[in-house]
Amino acid sequence: MWTRDSSPIKICEKSRRIGISWADAADSALVAAEINGSDSWYVGYNFDMSRQYIEDVAYWARAYNLACSGINESVIEEPNKNILAYTIRFDSGFKVTSLSSRPANLRSKKGRLRIDEAAFHDDLEELIKAALAINMWGGSVAIWSTHNGKDNYFNQLIEKCKTGELNYSYHRYDLATAIADGLYRRICLVSNQQWSIEREYAWIEQLRKDYGINAREELDCIPFEAKGAGSVFKREWFEVVDQVPAGGRIVRFWDLAASAKISACYTAGVKMKKVDGIIYVMDAIAEQFEPAQTNNLLKNTAVRDTVNTKIAWELEGGSSGPRDQVRIRELLEGFHCAGIRPRESKIVRASHFASAALRGEVRILRGDWNEQYLDALYHFDGSSKPKITDLTDASSGAYSFLDGQKIIQPDFN
């Protein structure tokens, strides 16, 4: 059992939303309340996760009648970002602190470190190195996550645990295990429904339909891996329509490149709209341009799309991302635009879009670009292929933005 495992380092590959974080928050509250207890440091990758964890700690403190303070909020100022920190202090002298991101001075912390959804953190490898420094001084480290593609560093850690190369305490909680442990019964209890085995089977069947091609990764702890053309997208999943309904949200998402070499990547821009749960692909562009030509393409397309269309693009890593953000915002002054940094890998983001198409939730507006676009999606397999990868990345970005997937929400000007 996860909370009873006091190993110096433990790691868990898990199904989506089965209650690991909730249970771990109870453990953190109990440990912090003990006279000989310990501080706990929770590291999520965004504000919502951080806030939810500390609220769960507060819930368990009330449930166990533990003497503690309320939730205190503070800001850790760092050169490139500000990190929100939420803290509950217990009468024992120990505390639980929930952080919205990894602080630079993490190595100096003592106690227990909890890394939630590890596969979706920026530079997980460096985060693990900092975690091991805590472990050296008698602390403990807990790492848990759903998967984010086969090549993700989290999956590499899991594979090394399975082969014995790493001596971490290994756990695996897939959907079947959670169901056997009473997950659906608990859902029925909380939602005031009557449990039956027939309802449980129907719930599982619908859940797998909802996740589509992501079910194996999201529910069964099997990292997503594409193999060849047609393994992610199929042409017959996309209905071509002659018009798009009014209303909804619109975004033009760009996958940017700045080279005219034939072997280089394309600058690809895909325009999507979401109305009543249906995604409409309204336009797709893919061109090989010099930087000046790319700027003209961005500006002219923005004018054609009008100010009603938000504009987003994927931020590159390192210092180039913020520089590009400033340059493009100046270029597109007067339009709602911002760069975003996705949390998931390209192949996993594509699989979310593919699952929506498989469920019949994606339409394509008829146009002379349709064949090129569908051909690119069909031949996408996660490997780097000019135009194919670029159009798919732009599509996945637009879909993730509209569907609220794991991205850093853009700050539109």
mmCIF file of C-alpha atoms in Angstrom:
data_model
loop_
_atom_site.group_PDB
_atom_site.id
_atom_site.type_symbol
_atom_site.label_atom_id
_atom_site.label_comp_id
_atom_site.label_asym_id
_atom_site.label_seq_id
_atom_site.Cartn_x
_atom_site.Cartn_y
_atom_site.Cartn_z
ATOM 1 C CA MET A 1 0.000 0.000 0.000
ATOM 2 C CA TRP A 2 1.337 3.408 -1.013
ATOM 3 C CA THR A 3 0.909 5.312 2.262
ATOM 4 C CA ARG A 4 2.298 2.439 4.361
ATOM 5 C CA ASP A 5 5.503 2.252 2.329
ATOM 6 C CA SER A 6 8.180 4.182 4.228
ATOM 7 C CA SER A 7 10.999 3.409 1.782
ATOM 8 C CA PRO A 8 13.576 6.176 1.224
ATOM 9 C CA ILE A 9 12.482 6.433 -2.430
ATOM 10 C CA LYS A 10 9.234 5.085 -3.814
ATOM 11 C CA ILE A 11 7.746 5.468 -7.273
ATOM 12 C CA CYS A 12 4.342 4.676 -8.739
ATOM 13 C CA GLU A 13 2.963 4.442 -12.283
ATOM 14 C CA LYS A 14 -0.767 4.936 -12.032
ATOM 15 C CA SER A 15 -4.090 5.281 -13.767
ATOM 16 C CA ARG A 16 -5.786 8.641 -14.036
ATOM 17 C CA ARG A 17 -7.740 10.030 -11.025
ATOM 18 C CA ILE A 18 -7.589 7.054 -8.675
ATOM 19 C CA GLY A 19 -6.811 9.020 -5.486
ATOM 20 C CA ILE A 20 -3.042 8.709 -4.948
ATOM 21 C CA SER A 21 -2.566 12.451 -4.302
ATOM 22 C CA TRP A 22 -5.586 12.539 -1.980
ATOM 23 C CA ALA A 23 -4.280 9.614 0.068
ATOM 24 C CA ASP A 24 -0.764 11.044 0.146
ATOM 25 C CA ALA A 25 -2.135 14.321 1.527
ATOM 26 C CA ALA A 26 -3.624 12.349 4.439
ATOM 27 C CA ASP A 27 -0.232 10.753 5.075
ATOM 28 C CA SER A 28 1.511 14.147 5.014
ATOM 29 C CA ALA A 29 -0.957 15.536 7.553
ATOM 30 C CA LEU A 30 -0.489 12.612 9.923
ATOM 31 C CA VAL A 31 3.317 12.679 9.694
ATOM 32 C CA ALA A 32 3.502 16.454 10.235
ATOM 33 C CA ALA A 33 1.260 16.201 13.310
ATOM 34 C CA GLU A 34 3.545 13.727 15.086
ATOM 35 C CA ILE A 35 5.989 14.914 17.768
ATOM 36 C CA ASN A 36 8.764 13.045 15.969
ATOM 37 C CA GLY A 37 7.291 13.788 12.566
ATOM 38 C CA SER A 38 8.662 15.584 9.542
ATOM 39 C CA ASP A 39 8.080 18.429 7.117
ATOM 40 C CA SER A 40 6.577 17.499 3.751
ATOM 41 C CA TRP A 41 7.229 19.357 0.486
ATOM 42 C CA TYR A 42 4.781 18.767 -2.341
ATOM 43 C CA VAL A 43 5.824 19.761 -5.879
ATOM 44 C CA GLY A 44 3.150 19.948 -8.568
ATOM 45 C CA TYR A 45 3.591 21.543 -11.969
ATOM 46 C CA ASN A 46 0.903 24.209 -11.727
ATOM 47 C CA PHE A 47 -1.143 26.352 -9.367
ATOM 48 C CA ASP A 48 -4.270 24.168 -9.398
ATOM 49 C CA MET A 49 -2.416 21.027 -8.315
ATOM 50 C CA SER A 50 -0.596 22.883 -5.560
ATOM 51 C CA ARG A 51 -3.791 24.405 -4.194
ATOM 52 C CA GLN A 52 -5.725 21.133 -4.353
ATOM 53 C CA TYR A 53 -3.059 19.218 -2.430
ATOM 54 C CA ILE A 54 -2.900 21.704 0.441
ATOM 55 C CA GLU A 55 -6.702 21.800 0.609
ATOM 56 C CA ASP A 56 -6.670 17.996 0.863
ATOM 57 C CA VAL A 57 -4.133 18.241 3.697
ATOM 58 C CA ALA A 58 -6.448 20.709 5.467
ATOM 59 C CA TYR A 59 -9.392 18.343 4.932
ATOM 60 C CA TRP A 60 -7.536 15.427 6.501
ATOM 61 C CA ALA A 61 -6.311 17.589 9.400
ATOM 62 C CA ARG A 62 -9.943 18.393 10.222
ATOM 63 C CA ALA A 63 -11.019 14.782 9.737
ATOM 64 C CA TYR A 64 -8.309 13.529 12.110
ATOM 65 C CA ASN A 65 -8.796 16.482 14.493
ATOM 66 C CA LEU A 66 -5.143 17.507 14.190
ATOM 67 C CA ALA A 67 -4.052 20.793 15.729
ATOM 68 C CA CYS A 68 -2.741 23.103 13.001
ATOM 69 C CA SER A 69 -2.950 26.543 11.402
ATOM 70 C CA GLY A 70 -5.006 27.522 8.423
ATOM 71 C CA ILE A 71 -3.572 27.673 4.900
ATOM 72 C CA ASN A 72 -0.927 30.390 4.570
ATOM 73 C CA GLU A 73 -0.018 31.667 1.112
ATOM 74 C CA SER A 74 3.351 33.111 0.104
ATOM 75 C CA VAL A 75 5.387 33.781 -3.028
ATOM 76 C CA ILE A 76 8.922 32.523 -3.661
ATOM 77 C CA GLU A 77 10.560 35.013 -6.020
ATOM 78 C CA GLU A 78 13.080 33.549 -8.475
ATOM 79 C CA PRO A 79 14.893 35.115 -11.473
ATOM 80 C CA ASN A 80 12.596 33.717 -14.185
ATOM 81 C CA LYS A 81 9.424 32.941 -12.268
ATOM 82 C CA ASN A 82 7.454 33.359 -9.070
ATOM 83 C CA ILE A 83 6.425 30.185 -7.259
ATOM 84 C CA LEU A 84 3.263 30.083 -5.168
ATOM 85 C CA ALA A 85 3.693 28.284 -1.851
ATOM 86 C CA TYR A 86 0.890 27.143 0.471
ATOM 87 C CA THR A 87 1.759 26.057 4.002
ATOM 88 C CA ILE A 88 -0.067 24.480 6.941
ATOM 89 C CA ARG A 89 1.832 24.484 10.241
ATOM 90 C CA PHE A 90 1.037 21.865 12.857
ATOM 91 C CA ASP A 91 1.362 22.283 16.633
ATOM 92 C CA SER A 92 4.108 19.655 16.543
ATOM 93 C CA GLY A 93 6.346 22.253 14.883
ATOM 94 C CA PHE A 94 6.311 20.559 11.492
ATOM 95 C CA LYS A 95 4.613 21.782 8.350
ATOM 96 C CA VAL A 96 3.301 20.740 4.951
ATOM 97 C CA THR A 97 4.231 23.046 2.071
ATOM 98 C CA SER A 98 2.701 22.759 -1.379
ATOM 99 C CA LEU A 99 4.611 24.365 -4.263
ATOM 100 C CA SER A 100 3.347 25.219 -7.748
ATOM 101 C CA SER A 101 6.746 24.536 -9.309
ATOM 102 C CA ARG A 102 10.272 23.396 -8.431
ATOM 103 C CA PRO A 103 12.249 26.037 -6.503
ATOM 104 C CA ALA A 104 15.930 26.538 -7.252
ATOM 105 C CA ASN A 105 16.890 25.862 -3.618
ATOM 106 C CA LEU A 106 15.041 22.533 -3.366
ATOM 107 C CA ARG A 107 18.277 20.729 -2.475
ATOM 108 C CA SER A 108 18.452 22.654 0.802
ATOM 109 C CA LYS A 109 15.101 21.316 2.039
ATOM 110 C CA LYS A 110 14.760 18.579 4.657
ATOM 111 C CA GLY A 111 11.984 16.083 5.254
ATOM 112 C CA ARG A 112 9.706 14.374 2.755
ATOM 113 C CA LEU A 113 9.472 15.358 -0.904
ATOM 114 C CA ARG A 114 6.338 14.471 -2.912
ATOM 115 C CA ILE A 115 6.514 14.786 -6.727
ATOM 116 C CA ASP A 116 3.059 14.566 -8.311
ATOM 117 C CA GLU A 117 2.489 13.791 -12.025
ATOM 118 C CA ALA A 118 6.251 13.551 -12.450
ATOM 119 C CA ALA A 119 6.052 12.765 -16.167
ATOM 120 C CA PHE A 120 4.659 16.246 -16.862
ATOM 121 C CA HIS A 121 7.306 18.306 -15.049
ATOM 122 C CA ASP A 122 9.829 20.396 -16.939
ATOM 123 C CA ASP A 123 13.276 18.746 -16.738
ATOM 124 C CA LEU A 124 12.257 15.854 -14.506
ATOM 125 C CA GLU A 125 15.805 14.527 -14.528
ATOM 126 C CA GLU A 126 17.103 17.642 -12.736
ATOM 127 C CA LEU A 127 14.188 17.522 -10.311
ATOM 128 C CA ILE A 128 15.079 13.927 -9.390
ATOM 129 C CA LYS A 129 18.704 14.936 -8.804
ATOM 130 C CA ALA A 130 17.542 17.601 -6.362
ATOM 131 C CA ALA A 131 15.255 15.056 -4.708
ATOM 132 C CA LEU A 132 18.142 12.671 -4.102
ATOM 133 C CA ALA A 133 19.960 15.418 -2.211
ATOM 134 C CA ILE A 134 17.041 15.480 0.237
ATOM 135 C CA ASN A 135 17.222 11.713 0.511
ATOM 136 C CA MET A 136 20.945 11.855 1.449
ATOM 137 C CA TRP A 137 20.130 13.613 4.734
ATOM 138 C CA GLY A 138 17.565 11.146 5.960
ATOM 139 C CA GLY A 139 14.558 12.428 4.058
ATOM 140 C CA SER A 140 12.301 10.443 1.769
ATOM 141 C CA VAL A 141 11.069 10.923 -1.784
ATOM 142 C CA ALA A 142 7.745 9.845 -3.311
ATOM 143 C CA ILE A 143 7.263 10.030 -7.085
ATOM 144 C CA TRP A 144 3.988 9.244 -8.821
ATOM 145 C CA SER A 145 2.478 9.887 -12.243
ATOM 146 C CA THR A 146 0.416 8.746 -15.147
ATOM 147 C CA HIS A 147 2.546 8.155 -18.229
ATOM 148 C CA ASN A 148 3.469 10.760 -20.851
ATOM 149 C CA GLY A 149 4.850 8.700 -23.723
ATOM 150 C CA LYS A 150 7.362 5.888 -23.904
ATOM 151 C CA ASP A 151 10.437 8.141 -24.198
ATOM 152 C CA ASN A 152 9.598 10.278 -21.157
ATOM 153 C CA TYR A 153 12.159 10.259 -18.329
ATOM 154 C CA PHE A 154 9.512 9.026 -15.886
ATOM 155 C CA ASN A 155 9.031 5.882 -17.962
ATOM 156 C CA GLN A 156 12.801 5.409 -18.068
ATOM 157 C CA LEU A 157 12.812 5.403 -14.265
ATOM 158 C CA ILE A 158 9.957 2.900 -14.187
ATOM 159 C CA GLU A 159 11.753 0.554 -16.596
ATOM 160 C CA LYS A 160 14.959 0.734 -14.531
ATOM 161 C CA CYS A 161 12.964 -0.168 -11.417
ATOM 162 C CA LYS A 162 11.458 -3.183 -13.173
ATOM 163 C CA THR A 163 14.876 -4.451 -14.267
ATOM 164 C CA GLY A 164 16.449 -3.842 -10.859
ATOM 165 C CA GLU A 165 18.815 -1.136 -12.099
ATOM 166 C CA LEU A 166 17.219 1.261 -9.596
ATOM 167 C CA ASN A 167 16.462 0.195 -6.054
ATOM 168 C CA TYR A 168 13.357 2.350 -5.669
ATOM 169 C CA SER A 169 10.268 0.822 -4.075
ATOM 170 C CA TYR A 170 8.044 0.268 -7.118
ATOM 171 C CA HIS A 171 4.226 0.471 -7.205
ATOM 172 C CA ARG A 172 1.727 0.102 -10.028
ATOM 173 C CA TYR A 173 -1.948 1.026 -9.766
ATOM 174 C CA ASP A 174 -3.804 0.606 -13.047
ATOM 175 C CA LEU A 175 -7.562 0.973 -13.431
ATOM 176 C CA ALA A 176 -8.217 -2.738 -12.892
ATOM 177 C CA THR A 177 -6.352 -2.630 -9.564
ATOM 178 C CA ALA A 178 -8.208 0.495 -8.474
ATOM 179 C CA ILE A 179 -11.568 -1.052 -9.399
ATOM 180 C CA ALA A 180 -10.703 -4.191 -7.426
ATOM 181 C CA ASP A 181 -9.857 -1.960 -4.455
ATOM 182 C CA GLY A 182 -13.289 -0.306 -4.629
ATOM 183 C CA LEU A 183 -12.769 2.807 -6.790
ATOM 184 C CA TYR A 184 -16.172 2.692 -8.476
ATOM 185 C CA ARG A 185 -17.926 1.813 -5.213
ATOM 186 C CA ARG A 186 -16.360 4.939 -3.723
ATOM 187 C CA ILE A 187 -17.490 7.032 -6.700
ATOM 188 C CA CYS A 188 -21.034 5.763 -6.208
ATOM 189 C CA LEU A 189 -20.896 6.572 -2.485
ATOM 190 C CA VAL A 190 -19.675 10.134 -3.058
ATOM 191 C CA SER A 191 -22.153 10.790 -5.884
ATOM 192 C CA ASN A 192 -25.140 9.180 -4.061
ATOM 193 C CA GLN A 193 -25.573 6.426 -6.635
ATOM 194 C CA GLN A 194 -26.533 2.830 -6.032
ATOM 195 C CA TRP A 195 -23.648 0.497 -6.868
ATOM 196 C CA SER A 196 -24.218 -2.602 -8.991
ATOM 197 C CA ILE A 197 -21.862 -4.775 -10.986
ATOM 198 C CA GLU A 198 -23.796 -3.907 -14.149
ATOM 199 C CA ARG A 199 -23.299 -0.179 -13.553
ATOM 200 C CA GLU A 200 -19.640 -0.750 -12.822
ATOM 201 C CA TYR A 201 -19.108 -2.588 -16.118
ATOM 202 C CA ALA A 202 -21.007 0.109 -18.025
ATOM 203 C CA TRP A 203 -18.936 2.836 -16.337
ATOM 204 C CA ILE A 204 -15.668 1.137 -17.281
ATOM 205 C CA GLU A 205 -16.819 0.640 -20.880
ATOM 206 C CA GLN A 206 -17.799 4.320 -21.228
ATOM 207 C CA LEU A 207 -14.552 5.463 -19.612
ATOM 208 C CA ARG A 208 -12.517 3.519 -22.162
ATOM 209 C CA LYS A 209 -14.577 4.950 -25.003
ATOM 210 C CA ASP A 210 -13.996 8.456 -23.664
ATOM 211 C CA TYR A 211 -10.217 7.986 -23.551
ATOM 212 C CA GLY A 212 -10.116 6.358 -27.000
ATOM 213 C CA ILE A 213 -6.606 5.483 -28.156
ATOM 214 C CA ASN A 214 -5.238 6.971 -24.910
ATOM 215 C CA ALA A 215 -6.953 4.366 -22.729
ATOM 216 C CA ARG A 216 -3.926 2.080 -22.492
ATOM 217 C CA GLU A 217 -1.702 4.927 -21.317
ATOM 218 C CA GLU A 218 -4.183 6.847 -19.162
ATOM 219 C CA LEU A 219 -5.890 3.846 -17.551
ATOM 220 C CA ASP A 220 -3.628 0.793 -17.946
ATOM 221 C CA CYS A 221 -0.177 2.328 -17.258
ATOM 222 C CA ILE A 222 1.117 1.392 -20.720
ATOM 223 C CA PRO A 223 3.081 4.298 -22.279
ATOM 224 C CA PHE A 224 1.794 5.460 -25.654
ATOM 225 C CA GLU A 225 3.884 4.456 -28.654
ATOM 226 C CA ALA A 226 3.006 4.991 -32.314
ATOM 227 C CA LYS A 227 4.127 2.525 -34.988
ATOM 228 C CA GLY A 228 3.880 3.579 -38.630
ATOM 229 C CA ALA A 229 1.338 5.413 -40.767
ATOM 230 C CA GLY A 230 -2.229 5.174 -39.557
ATOM 231 C CA SER A 231 -1.204 4.202 -36.033
ATOM 232 C CA VAL A 232 -2.312 7.549 -34.564
ATOM 233 C CA PHE A 233 -4.800 9.033 -37.041
ATOM 234 C CA LYS A 234 -7.108 7.457 -39.626
ATOM 235 C CA ARG A 235 -8.688 9.414 -42.463
ATOM 236 C CA GLU A 236 -12.169 7.992 -41.920
ATOM 237 C CA TRP A 237 -12.375 9.560 -38.456
ATOM 238 C CA PHE A 238 -12.698 13.057 -39.959
ATOM 239 C CA GLU A 239 -16.016 14.203 -41.409
ATOM 240 C CA VAL A 240 -15.719 16.980 -44.009
ATOM 241 C CA VAL A 241 -18.433 19.635 -43.716
ATOM 242 C CA ASP A 242 -19.440 22.622 -45.834
ATOM 243 C CA GLN A 243 -20.026 25.116 -43.040
ATOM 244 C CA VAL A 244 -19.157 25.806 -39.409
ATOM 245 C CA PRO A 245 -21.797 26.894 -36.868
ATOM 246 C CA ALA A 246 -21.671 30.319 -35.241
ATOM 247 C CA GLY A 247 -20.394 30.912 -31.726
ATOM 248 C CA GLY A 248 -17.670 29.072 -29.847
ATOM 249 C CA ARG A 249 -13.968 29.798 -29.346
ATOM 250 C CA ILE A 250 -11.417 30.102 -32.154
ATOM 251 C CA VAL A 251 -7.632 29.775 -32.082
ATOM 252 C CA ARG A 252 -4.892 29.744 -34.716
ATOM 253 C CA PHE A 253 -1.992 27.684 -33.367
ATOM 254 C CA TRP A 254 1.459 27.949 -34.952
ATOM 255 C CA ASP A 255 4.321 25.486 -34.996
ATOM 256 C CA LEU A 256 7.115 27.843 -35.973
ATOM 257 C CA ALA A 257 10.252 27.314 -38.063
ATOM 258 C CA ALA A 258 12.556 29.832 -39.731
ATOM 259 C CA SER A 259 14.371 28.064 -42.568
ATOM 260 C CA ALA A 260 13.914 27.684 -46.292
ATOM 261 C CA LYS A 261 15.984 24.478 -46.552
ATOM 262 C CA ILE A 262 14.050 21.630 -48.153
ATOM 263 C CA SER A 263 15.001 19.248 -45.339
ATOM 264 C CA ALA A 264 14.029 21.705 -42.604
ATOM 265 C CA CYS A 265 10.798 22.016 -40.711
ATOM 266 C CA TYR A 266 7.816 23.971 -41.987
ATOM 267 C CA THR A 267 6.007 26.845 -40.361
ATOM 268 C CA ALA A 268 2.551 25.383 -39.851
ATOM 269 C CA GLY A 269 -0.588 27.124 -38.627
ATOM 270 C CA VAL A 270 -3.893 25.390 -37.919
ATOM 271 C CA LYS A 271 -7.123 27.259 -37.187
ATOM 272 C CA MET A 272 -9.702 25.500 -35.020
ATOM 273 C CA LYS A 273 -13.037 26.340 -33.473
ATOM 274 C CA LYS A 274 -14.945 24.580 -30.698
ATOM 275 C CA VAL A 275 -18.745 24.763 -30.671
ATOM 276 C CA ASP A 276 -20.967 22.608 -28.416
ATOM 277 C CA GLY A 277 -18.238 20.063 -27.804
ATOM 278 C CA ILE A 278 -17.307 19.665 -31.487
ATOM 279 C CA ILE A 279 -13.934 20.721 -32.893
ATOM 280 C CA TYR A 280 -13.932 22.264 -36.389
ATOM 281 C CA VAL A 281 -10.639 22.439 -38.276
ATOM 282 C CA MET A 282 -11.171 25.548 -40.383
ATOM 283 C CA ASP A 283 -7.820 26.021 -42.117
ATOM 284 C CA ALA A 284 -4.283 24.613 -42.246
ATOM 285 C CA ILE A 285 -1.119 26.243 -43.625
ATOM 286 C CA ALA A 286 2.365 24.753 -44.016
ATOM 287 C CA GLU A 287 5.168 26.746 -45.662
ATOM 288 C CA GLN A 288 8.980 26.817 -45.746
ATOM 289 C CA PHE A 289 10.030 30.444 -45.393
ATOM 290 C CA GLU A 290 12.929 32.645 -44.420
ATOM 291 C CA PRO A 291 12.392 34.549 -41.128
ATOM 292 C CA ALA A 292 11.168 37.732 -42.847
ATOM 293 C CA GLN A 293 8.685 35.741 -44.924
ATOM 294 C CA THR A 294 7.503 33.934 -41.784
ATOM 295 C CA ASN A 295 6.761 37.273 -40.137
ATOM 296 C CA ASN A 296 4.689 38.302 -43.156
ATOM 297 C CA LEU A 297 2.826 34.987 -43.037
ATOM 298 C CA LEU A 298 1.958 35.453 -39.342
ATOM 299 C CA LYS A 299 0.807 39.049 -39.807
ATOM 300 C CA ASN A 300 -1.183 38.480 -43.012
ATOM 301 C CA THR A 301 -2.871 35.378 -41.589
ATOM 302 C CA ALA A 302 -3.813 37.256 -38.404
ATOM 303 C CA VAL A 303 -5.416 40.010 -40.473
ATOM 304 C CA ARG A 304 -7.328 37.448 -42.540
ATOM 305 C CA ASP A 305 -8.475 35.555 -39.427
ATOM 306 C CA THR A 306 -9.517 38.858 -37.723
ATOM 307 C CA VAL A 307 -9.151 39.803 -34.045
ATOM 308 C CA ASN A 308 -11.851 37.293 -33.087
ATOM 309 C CA THR A 309 -9.266 34.525 -33.508
ATOM 310 C CA LYS A 310 -6.767 34.090 -30.695
ATOM 311 C CA ILE A 311 -3.221 33.302 -31.788
ATOM 312 C CA ALA A 312 -0.935 30.897 -29.932
ATOM 313 C CA TRP A 313 2.356 29.156 -30.570
ATOM 314 C CA GLU A 314 4.575 26.679 -28.769
ATOM 315 C CA LEU A 315 7.331 28.303 -26.739
ATOM 316 C CA GLU A 316 10.768 26.827 -27.296
ATOM 317 C CA GLY A 317 12.880 25.833 -24.310
ATOM 318 C CA GLY A 318 15.649 27.995 -22.858
ATOM 319 C CA SER A 319 15.974 31.728 -23.392
ATOM 320 C CA SER A 320 14.788 31.697 -27.029
ATOM 321 C CA GLY A 321 11.141 31.131 -26.003
ATOM 322 C CA PRO A 322 10.694 34.405 -24.077
ATOM 323 C CA ARG A 323 12.609 36.317 -26.773
ATOM 324 C CA ASP A 324 10.324 34.939 -29.492
ATOM 325 C CA GLN A 325 7.294 35.823 -27.373
ATOM 326 C CA VAL A 326 8.325 39.483 -27.206
ATOM 327 C CA ARG A 327 9.131 39.626 -30.935
ATOM 328 C CA ILE A 328 5.877 38.005 -32.076
ATOM 329 C CA ARG A 329 3.730 40.060 -29.741
ATOM 330 C CA GLU A 330 5.260 43.220 -31.160
ATOM 331 C CA LEU A 331 4.631 41.905 -34.682
ATOM 332 C CA LEU A 332 0.999 41.064 -33.873
ATOM 333 C CA GLU A 333 0.197 44.133 -31.797
ATOM 334 C CA GLY A 334 -3.562 44.578 -31.577
ATOM 335 C CA PHE A 335 -4.290 40.837 -31.750
ATOM 336 C CA HIS A 336 -4.854 38.455 -28.829
ATOM 337 C CA CYS A 337 -1.694 36.353 -28.894
ATOM 338 C CA ALA A 338 0.690 34.459 -26.610
ATOM 339 C CA GLY A 339 3.168 31.613 -26.569
ATOM 340 C CA ILE A 340 2.401 28.543 -24.481
ATOM 341 C CA ARG A 341 4.553 25.715 -23.157
ATOM 342 C CA PRO A 342 2.791 22.338 -23.396
ATOM 343 C CA ARG A 343 3.332 19.839 -20.592
ATOM 344 C CA GLU A 344 2.835 16.657 -22.557
ATOM 345 C CA SER A 345 5.047 15.145 -25.249
ATOM 346 C CA LYS A 346 4.183 15.709 -28.913
ATOM 347 C CA ILE A 347 3.025 12.125 -29.429
ATOM 348 C CA VAL A 348 0.774 12.217 -26.364
ATOM 349 C CA ARG A 349 -0.761 15.571 -27.355
ATOM 350 C CA ALA A 350 -1.442 14.126 -30.789
ATOM 351 C CA SER A 351 -3.110 11.107 -29.216
ATOM 352 C CA HIS A 352 -5.613 13.360 -27.386
ATOM 353 C CA PHE A 353 -6.596 14.956 -30.687
ATOM 354 C CA ALA A 354 -6.782 11.522 -32.317
ATOM 355 C CA SER A 355 -9.060 10.225 -29.554
ATOM 356 C CA ALA A 356 -11.448 13.132 -30.111
ATOM 357 C CA ALA A 357 -11.498 12.322 -33.836
ATOM 358 C CA LEU A 358 -12.122 8.647 -33.107
ATOM 359 C CA ARG A 359 -15.114 9.649 -30.952
ATOM 360 C CA GLY A 360 -16.539 11.648 -33.877
ATOM 361 C CA GLU A 361 -15.867 15.025 -32.233
ATOM 362 C CA VAL A 362 -13.758 16.557 -35.024
ATOM 363 C CA ARG A 363 -15.005 18.007 -38.322
ATOM 364 C CA ILE A 364 -12.989 19.509 -41.188
ATOM 365 C CA LEU A 365 -14.248 22.483 -43.191
ATOM 366 C CA ARG A 366 -14.090 21.655 -46.872
ATOM 367 C CA GLY A 367 -11.203 23.355 -48.685
ATOM 368 C CA ASP A 368 -8.344 22.767 -51.118
ATOM 369 C CA TRP A 369 -6.002 22.195 -48.146
ATOM 370 C CA ASN A 370 -7.918 19.126 -46.907
ATOM 371 C CA GLU A 371 -5.942 16.433 -48.737
ATOM 372 C CA GLN A 372 -2.526 17.747 -47.639
ATOM 373 C CA TYR A 373 -3.780 18.048 -44.080
ATOM 374 C CA LEU A 374 -5.332 14.586 -43.817
ATOM 375 C CA ASP A 375 -2.287 13.046 -45.466
ATOM 376 C CA ALA A 376 -0.021 14.645 -42.836
ATOM 377 C CA LEU A 377 -2.126 13.354 -39.956
ATOM 378 C CA TYR A 378 -2.311 9.845 -41.429
ATOM 379 C CA HIS A 379 1.469 9.573 -41.806
ATOM 380 C CA PHE A 380 2.255 10.983 -38.357
ATOM 381 C CA ASP A 381 3.904 8.414 -36.079
ATOM 382 C CA GLY A 382 5.825 10.600 -33.657
ATOM 383 C CA SER A 383 9.064 10.636 -35.636
ATOM 384 C CA SER A 384 10.439 13.855 -37.131
ATOM 385 C CA LYS A 385 9.096 14.320 -40.660
ATOM 386 C CA PRO A 386 8.945 17.778 -42.306
ATOM 387 C CA LYS A 387 5.422 19.083 -42.863
ATOM 388 C CA ILE A 388 3.833 15.917 -41.403
ATOM 389 C CA THR A 389 5.111 16.567 -37.892
ATOM 390 C CA ASP A 390 4.647 20.330 -38.154
ATOM 391 C CA LEU A 391 0.997 20.213 -39.216
ATOM 392 C CA THR A 392 0.259 17.582 -36.583
ATOM 393 C CA ASP A 393 2.000 19.578 -33.832
ATOM 394 C CA ALA A 394 0.035 22.692 -34.772
ATOM 395 C CA SER A 395 -3.199 20.668 -34.738
ATOM 396 C CA SER A 396 -2.428 19.120 -31.366
ATOM 397 C CA GLY A 397 -1.585 22.537 -29.954
ATOM 398 C CA ALA A 398 -4.846 24.055 -31.165
ATOM 399 C CA TYR A 399 -6.872 21.122 -29.853
ATOM 400 C CA SER A 400 -5.113 21.137 -26.464
ATOM 401 C CA PHE A 401 -5.749 24.873 -26.135
ATOM 402 C CA LEU A 402 -9.453 24.573 -26.895
ATOM 403 C CA ASP A 403 -9.937 21.413 -24.850
ATOM 404 C CA GLY A 404 -8.011 22.594 -21.792
ATOM 405 C CA GLN A 405 -5.392 19.832 -21.837
ATOM 406 C CA LYS A 406 -2.105 20.028 -19.899
ATOM 407 C CA ILE A 407 -0.699 23.332 -21.092
ATOM 408 C CA ILE A 408 0.404 26.481 -19.354
ATOM 409 C CA GLN A 409 -2.516 28.788 -20.072
ATOM 410 C CA PRO A 410 -1.351 31.729 -22.178
ATOM 411 C CA ASP A 411 -1.420 35.306 -20.949
ATOM 412 C CA PHE A 412 -3.052 36.981 -23.955
ATOM 413 C CA ASN A 413 -2.230 40.624 -24.535
#
